[in-house]
CSV table of C-alpha atoms and ligand atoms in Angstrom, one decimal:
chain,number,residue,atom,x,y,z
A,1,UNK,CA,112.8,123.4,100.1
A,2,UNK,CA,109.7,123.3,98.2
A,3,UNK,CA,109.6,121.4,95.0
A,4,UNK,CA,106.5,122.9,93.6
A,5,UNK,CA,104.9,125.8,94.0
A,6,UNK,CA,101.4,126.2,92.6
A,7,UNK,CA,100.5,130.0,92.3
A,8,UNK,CA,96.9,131.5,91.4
A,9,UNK,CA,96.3,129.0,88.8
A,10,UNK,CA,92.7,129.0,87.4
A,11,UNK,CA,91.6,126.7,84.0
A,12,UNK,CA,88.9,127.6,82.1
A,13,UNK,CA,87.0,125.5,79.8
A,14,UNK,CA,84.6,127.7,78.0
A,15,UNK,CA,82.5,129.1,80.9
A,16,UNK,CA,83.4,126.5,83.4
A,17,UNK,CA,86.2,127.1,85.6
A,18,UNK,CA,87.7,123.8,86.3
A,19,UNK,CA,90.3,125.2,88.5
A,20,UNK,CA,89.9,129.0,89.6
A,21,UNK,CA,92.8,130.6,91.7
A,22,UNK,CA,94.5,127.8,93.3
A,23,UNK,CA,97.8,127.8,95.7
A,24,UNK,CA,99.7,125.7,97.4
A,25,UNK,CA,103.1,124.9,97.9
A,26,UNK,CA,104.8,121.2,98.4
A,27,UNK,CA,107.7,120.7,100.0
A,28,UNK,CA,110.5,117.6,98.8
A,29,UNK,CA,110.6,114.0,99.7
A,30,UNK,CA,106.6,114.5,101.0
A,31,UNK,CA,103.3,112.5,99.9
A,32,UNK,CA,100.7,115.7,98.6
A,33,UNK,CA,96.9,114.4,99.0
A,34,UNK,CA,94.7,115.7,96.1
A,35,UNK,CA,91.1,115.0,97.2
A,36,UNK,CA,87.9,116.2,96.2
A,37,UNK,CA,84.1,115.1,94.7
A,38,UNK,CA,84.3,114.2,91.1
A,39,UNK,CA,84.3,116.9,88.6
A,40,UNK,CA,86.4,118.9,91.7
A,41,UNK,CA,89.0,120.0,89.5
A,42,UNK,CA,91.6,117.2,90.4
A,43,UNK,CA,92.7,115.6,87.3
A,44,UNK,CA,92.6,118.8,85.2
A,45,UNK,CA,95.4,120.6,88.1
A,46,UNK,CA,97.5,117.3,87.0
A,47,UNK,CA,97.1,119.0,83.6
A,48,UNK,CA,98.2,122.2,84.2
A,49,UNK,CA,101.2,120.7,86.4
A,50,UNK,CA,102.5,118.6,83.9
A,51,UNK,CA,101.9,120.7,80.8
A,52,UNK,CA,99.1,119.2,79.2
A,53,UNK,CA,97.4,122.4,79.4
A,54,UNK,CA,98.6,125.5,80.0
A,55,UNK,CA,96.7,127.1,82.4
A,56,UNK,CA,94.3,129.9,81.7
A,57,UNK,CA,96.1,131.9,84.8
A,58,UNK,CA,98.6,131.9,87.5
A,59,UNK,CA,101.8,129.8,87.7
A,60,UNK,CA,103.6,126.4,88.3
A,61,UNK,CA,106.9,126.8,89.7
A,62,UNK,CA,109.0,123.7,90.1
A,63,UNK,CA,112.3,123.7,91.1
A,64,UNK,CA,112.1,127.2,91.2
A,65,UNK,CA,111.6,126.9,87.7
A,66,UNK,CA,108.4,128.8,86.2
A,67,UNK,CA,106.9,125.8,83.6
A,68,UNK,CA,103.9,127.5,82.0
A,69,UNK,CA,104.2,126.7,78.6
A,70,UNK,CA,106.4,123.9,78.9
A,71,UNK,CA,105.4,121.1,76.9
A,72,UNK,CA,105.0,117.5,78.8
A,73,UNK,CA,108.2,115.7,77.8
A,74,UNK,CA,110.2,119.2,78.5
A,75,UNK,CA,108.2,118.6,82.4
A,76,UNK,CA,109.4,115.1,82.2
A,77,UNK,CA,112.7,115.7,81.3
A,78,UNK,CA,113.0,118.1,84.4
A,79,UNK,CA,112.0,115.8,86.9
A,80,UNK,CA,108.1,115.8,86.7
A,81,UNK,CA,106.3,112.8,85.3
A,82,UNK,CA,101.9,112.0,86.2
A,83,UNK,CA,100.0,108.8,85.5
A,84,UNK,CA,97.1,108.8,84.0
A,85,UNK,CA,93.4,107.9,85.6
A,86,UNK,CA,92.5,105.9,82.8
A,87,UNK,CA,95.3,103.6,82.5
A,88,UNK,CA,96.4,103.8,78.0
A,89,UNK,CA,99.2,101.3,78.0
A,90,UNK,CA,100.7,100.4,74.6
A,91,UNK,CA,98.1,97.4,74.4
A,92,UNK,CA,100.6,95.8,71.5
A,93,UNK,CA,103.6,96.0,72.9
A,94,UNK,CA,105.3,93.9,75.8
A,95,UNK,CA,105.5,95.3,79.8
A,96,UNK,CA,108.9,95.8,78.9
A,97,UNK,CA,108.7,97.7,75.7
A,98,UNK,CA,106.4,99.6,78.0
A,99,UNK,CA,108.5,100.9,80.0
A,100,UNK,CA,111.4,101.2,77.5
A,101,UNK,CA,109.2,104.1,76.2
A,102,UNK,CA,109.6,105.7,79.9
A,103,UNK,CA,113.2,105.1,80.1
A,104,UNK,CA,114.1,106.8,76.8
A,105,UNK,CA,113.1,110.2,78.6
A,106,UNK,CA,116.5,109.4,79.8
A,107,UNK,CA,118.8,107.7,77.6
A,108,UNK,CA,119.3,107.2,73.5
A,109,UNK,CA,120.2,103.8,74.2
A,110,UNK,CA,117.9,101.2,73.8
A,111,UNK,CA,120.4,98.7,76.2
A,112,UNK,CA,120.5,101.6,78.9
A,113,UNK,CA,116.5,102.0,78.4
A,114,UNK,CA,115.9,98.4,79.1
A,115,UNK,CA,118.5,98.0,82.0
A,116,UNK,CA,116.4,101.2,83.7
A,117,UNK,CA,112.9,99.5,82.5
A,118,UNK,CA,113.8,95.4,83.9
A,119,UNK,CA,114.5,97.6,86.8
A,120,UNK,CA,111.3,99.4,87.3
A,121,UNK,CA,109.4,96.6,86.6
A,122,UNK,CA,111.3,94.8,89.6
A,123,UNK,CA,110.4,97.7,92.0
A,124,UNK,CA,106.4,97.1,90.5
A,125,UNK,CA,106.7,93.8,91.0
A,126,UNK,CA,106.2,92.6,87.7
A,127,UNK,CA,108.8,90.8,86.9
A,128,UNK,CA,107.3,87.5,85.7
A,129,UNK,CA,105.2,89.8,83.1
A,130,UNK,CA,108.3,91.1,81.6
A,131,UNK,CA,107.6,89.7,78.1
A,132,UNK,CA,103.5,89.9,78.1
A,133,UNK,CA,101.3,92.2,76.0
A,134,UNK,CA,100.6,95.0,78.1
A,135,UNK,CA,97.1,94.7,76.4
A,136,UNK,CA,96.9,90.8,77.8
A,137,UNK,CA,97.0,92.3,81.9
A,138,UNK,CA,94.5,92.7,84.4
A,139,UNK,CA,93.6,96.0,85.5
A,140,UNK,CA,95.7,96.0,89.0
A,141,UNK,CA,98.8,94.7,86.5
A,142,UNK,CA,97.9,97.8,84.6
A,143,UNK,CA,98.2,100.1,87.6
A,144,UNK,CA,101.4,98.7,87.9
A,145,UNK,CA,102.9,98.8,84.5
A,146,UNK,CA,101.8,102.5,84.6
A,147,UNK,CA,104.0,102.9,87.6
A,148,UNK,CA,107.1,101.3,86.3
A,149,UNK,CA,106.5,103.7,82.8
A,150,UNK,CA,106.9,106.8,84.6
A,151,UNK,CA,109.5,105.5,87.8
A,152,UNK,CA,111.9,104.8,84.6
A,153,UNK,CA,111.4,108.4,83.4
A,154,UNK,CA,113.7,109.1,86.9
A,155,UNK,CA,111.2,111.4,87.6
A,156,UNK,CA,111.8,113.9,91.3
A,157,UNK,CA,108.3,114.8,91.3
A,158,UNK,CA,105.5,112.0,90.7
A,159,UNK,CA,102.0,112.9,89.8
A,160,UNK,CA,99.5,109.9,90.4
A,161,UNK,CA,96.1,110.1,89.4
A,162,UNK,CA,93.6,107.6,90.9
A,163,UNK,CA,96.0,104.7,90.4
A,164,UNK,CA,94.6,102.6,92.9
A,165,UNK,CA,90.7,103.2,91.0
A,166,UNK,CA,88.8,99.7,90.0
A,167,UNK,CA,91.4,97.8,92.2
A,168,UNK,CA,90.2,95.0,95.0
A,169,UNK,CA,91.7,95.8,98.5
A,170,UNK,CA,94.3,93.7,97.7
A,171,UNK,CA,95.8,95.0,95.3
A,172,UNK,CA,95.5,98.5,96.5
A,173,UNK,CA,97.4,97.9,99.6
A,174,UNK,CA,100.1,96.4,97.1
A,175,UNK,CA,99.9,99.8,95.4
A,176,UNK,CA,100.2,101.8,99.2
A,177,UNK,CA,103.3,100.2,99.4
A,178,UNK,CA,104.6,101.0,96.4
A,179,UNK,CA,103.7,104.7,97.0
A,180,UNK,CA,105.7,104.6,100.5
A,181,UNK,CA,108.5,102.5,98.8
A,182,UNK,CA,108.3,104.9,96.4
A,183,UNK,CA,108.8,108.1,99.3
A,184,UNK,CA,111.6,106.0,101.1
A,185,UNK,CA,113.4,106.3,97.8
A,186,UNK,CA,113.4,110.0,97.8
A,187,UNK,CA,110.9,110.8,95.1
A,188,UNK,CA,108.1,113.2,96.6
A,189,UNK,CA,104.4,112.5,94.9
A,190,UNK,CA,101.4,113.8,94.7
A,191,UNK,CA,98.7,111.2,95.1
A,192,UNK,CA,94.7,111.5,93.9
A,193,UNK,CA,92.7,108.7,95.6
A,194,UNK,CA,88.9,108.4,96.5
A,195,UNK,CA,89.6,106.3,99.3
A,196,UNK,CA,90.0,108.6,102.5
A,197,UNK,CA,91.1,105.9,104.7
A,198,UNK,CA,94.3,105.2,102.3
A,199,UNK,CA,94.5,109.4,101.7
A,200,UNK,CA,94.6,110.0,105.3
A,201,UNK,CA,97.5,106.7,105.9
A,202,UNK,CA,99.6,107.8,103.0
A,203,UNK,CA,99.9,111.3,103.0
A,204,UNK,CA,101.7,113.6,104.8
A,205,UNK,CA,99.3,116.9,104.0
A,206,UNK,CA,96.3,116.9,101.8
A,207,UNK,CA,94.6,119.6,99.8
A,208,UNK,CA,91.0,119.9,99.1
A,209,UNK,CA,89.7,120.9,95.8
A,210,UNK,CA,85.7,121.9,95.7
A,211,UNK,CA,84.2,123.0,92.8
A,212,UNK,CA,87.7,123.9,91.0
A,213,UNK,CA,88.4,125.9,94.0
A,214,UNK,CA,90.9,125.1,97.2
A,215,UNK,CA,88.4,124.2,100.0
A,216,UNK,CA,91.3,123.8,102.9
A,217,UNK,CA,94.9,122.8,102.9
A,218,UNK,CA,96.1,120.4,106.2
A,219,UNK,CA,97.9,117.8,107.8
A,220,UNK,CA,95.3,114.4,107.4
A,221,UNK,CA,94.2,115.2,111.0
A,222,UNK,CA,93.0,119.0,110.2
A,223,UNK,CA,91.4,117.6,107.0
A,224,UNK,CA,89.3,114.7,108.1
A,225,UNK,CA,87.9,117.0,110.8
A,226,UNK,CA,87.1,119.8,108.7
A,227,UNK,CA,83.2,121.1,108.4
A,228,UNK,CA,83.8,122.4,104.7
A,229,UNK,CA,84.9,118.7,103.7
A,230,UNK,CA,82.7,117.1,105.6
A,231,UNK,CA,79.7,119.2,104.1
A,232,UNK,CA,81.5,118.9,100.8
A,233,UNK,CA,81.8,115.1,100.6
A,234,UNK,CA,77.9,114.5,101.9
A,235,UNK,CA,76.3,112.2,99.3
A,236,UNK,CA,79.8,111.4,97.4
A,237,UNK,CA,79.0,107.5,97.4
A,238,UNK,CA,82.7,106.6,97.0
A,239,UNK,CA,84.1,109.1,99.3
B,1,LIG,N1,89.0,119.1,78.3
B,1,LIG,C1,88.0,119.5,78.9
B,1,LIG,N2,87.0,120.3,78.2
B,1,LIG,C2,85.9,120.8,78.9
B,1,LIG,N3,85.7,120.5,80.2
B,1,LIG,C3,86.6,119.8,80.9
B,1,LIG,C4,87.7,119.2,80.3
B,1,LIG,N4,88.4,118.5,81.2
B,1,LIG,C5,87.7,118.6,82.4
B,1,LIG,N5,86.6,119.4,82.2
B,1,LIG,C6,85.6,119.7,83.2
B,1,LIG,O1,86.3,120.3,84.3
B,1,LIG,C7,85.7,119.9,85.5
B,1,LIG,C8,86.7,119.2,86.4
B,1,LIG,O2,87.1,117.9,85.8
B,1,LIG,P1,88.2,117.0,86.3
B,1,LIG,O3,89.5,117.9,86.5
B,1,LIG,O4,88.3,115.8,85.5
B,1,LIG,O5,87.7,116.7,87.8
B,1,LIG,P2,88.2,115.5,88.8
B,1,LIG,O6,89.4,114.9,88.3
B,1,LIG,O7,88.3,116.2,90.1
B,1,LIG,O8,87.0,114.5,88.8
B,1,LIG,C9,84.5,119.0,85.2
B,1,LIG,O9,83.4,119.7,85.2
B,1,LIG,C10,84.9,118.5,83.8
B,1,LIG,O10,83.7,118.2,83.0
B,2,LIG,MG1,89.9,112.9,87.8
């Protein structure tokens, strides 16, 4: 069954078409690749998926449910939750407060929101930072602490926006795992990442965003081997 369908959706910012007329569909339980040069488009689709901004034209079917219009928590509530690429935790409250904030998507109940939250931040690993500031971690903590925010929203769909950026190897293979810890759970995600190497392990198809555009749509295989991407990536430092 697909879980989300994205229809002829185009975002315009002024002149500029960040996105312009792009489909695809995702099917549940699977990892989506977003890839693409910067300024491709990627983070602004997140947008439009999660109701940050409605977009300018087309749809975003989820569920089978149209959600244009729908404001984020709304998205949340129905299953659909995205990280952000620049991580904003609540710098002056604890991990756990954190996450508390996610869990309340679900629950009135402060006991229940901190039962789903100590939980989350188990499946992070970040257990021994329960009672930190969420200000006081590292960057790859950060990445983390994001994760366990939007895991306690319950979410069916996960959107997650270069959450592996500024992290050493080390941690980013921490963060893989997560992601296909994450799948084995059930949740289906949708994953932006420069890295190509991790892209093409993690995900079972990947879609290519040029210039706001779709370039191609494949298996990691089809992608990697693709002329248009290749051309499109030549002089992308990071790619
Ligand atoms: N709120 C905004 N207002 C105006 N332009 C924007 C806004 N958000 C993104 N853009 C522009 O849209 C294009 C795509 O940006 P973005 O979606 O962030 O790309 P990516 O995440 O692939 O690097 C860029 O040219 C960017 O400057
Ligand atoms: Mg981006």
């Amino acid at each position: 069954m697909a879980i989300l369908e994205i229809s002829h959706v185009s975002k315009f910012f002024g002149g500029l078409a960040a996105n312009s007329d792009v489909s695809f569909t995702m099917e549940a339980g699977m990892i989506m690749g977003l890839i693409g040069p910067n300024g491709a488009g990627k983070t602004t689709l997140f947008n439009c998926i999660t109701g940050y901004y409605p977009p300018s034209k087309g749809e975003i079917i989820f569920k089978g449910r149209r959600m244009n219009g729908l404001q984020p928590d709304k998205v949340c509530k129905l299953g659909m939750v995205r990280t952000w690429q620049k991580v904003r935790p609540l710098a002056k409250l604890s991990v756990v407060d954190n996450v508390m904030v996610g869990a309340l998507c679900r629950t009135n109940s402060l006991k229940v929101a901190r039962a789903i939250a100590l939980e989350q931040i188990e499946v992070v690993g970040l257990s021994h930072k329960t009672d930190f500031l969420a200000g006081s971690l590292p960057i790859g903590e950060r990445k983390k602490l994001e994760v366990a925010r939007v895991l306690a929203t319950k979410p069916e769909l996960l959107l997650l926006d270069e959450v592996m950026g500024g992290l050493n190897p080390a941690e980013s293979e921490e963060i893989v795992r997560l992601i296909l810890d994450i799948k084995a759970r059930g949740v289906s995600q949708m994953v932006i990442e420069h890295d190509m190497k991790t892209i093409m392990r993690i995900s079972d198809r990947i879609v290519v965003l040029n210039s706001g555009e779709k370039l191609t749509e494949g298996s990691p295989e089809e992608v990697v081997h693709n002329q248009a991407v290749i051309d499109a990536y030549l002089g992308e430092s990071h790619a």
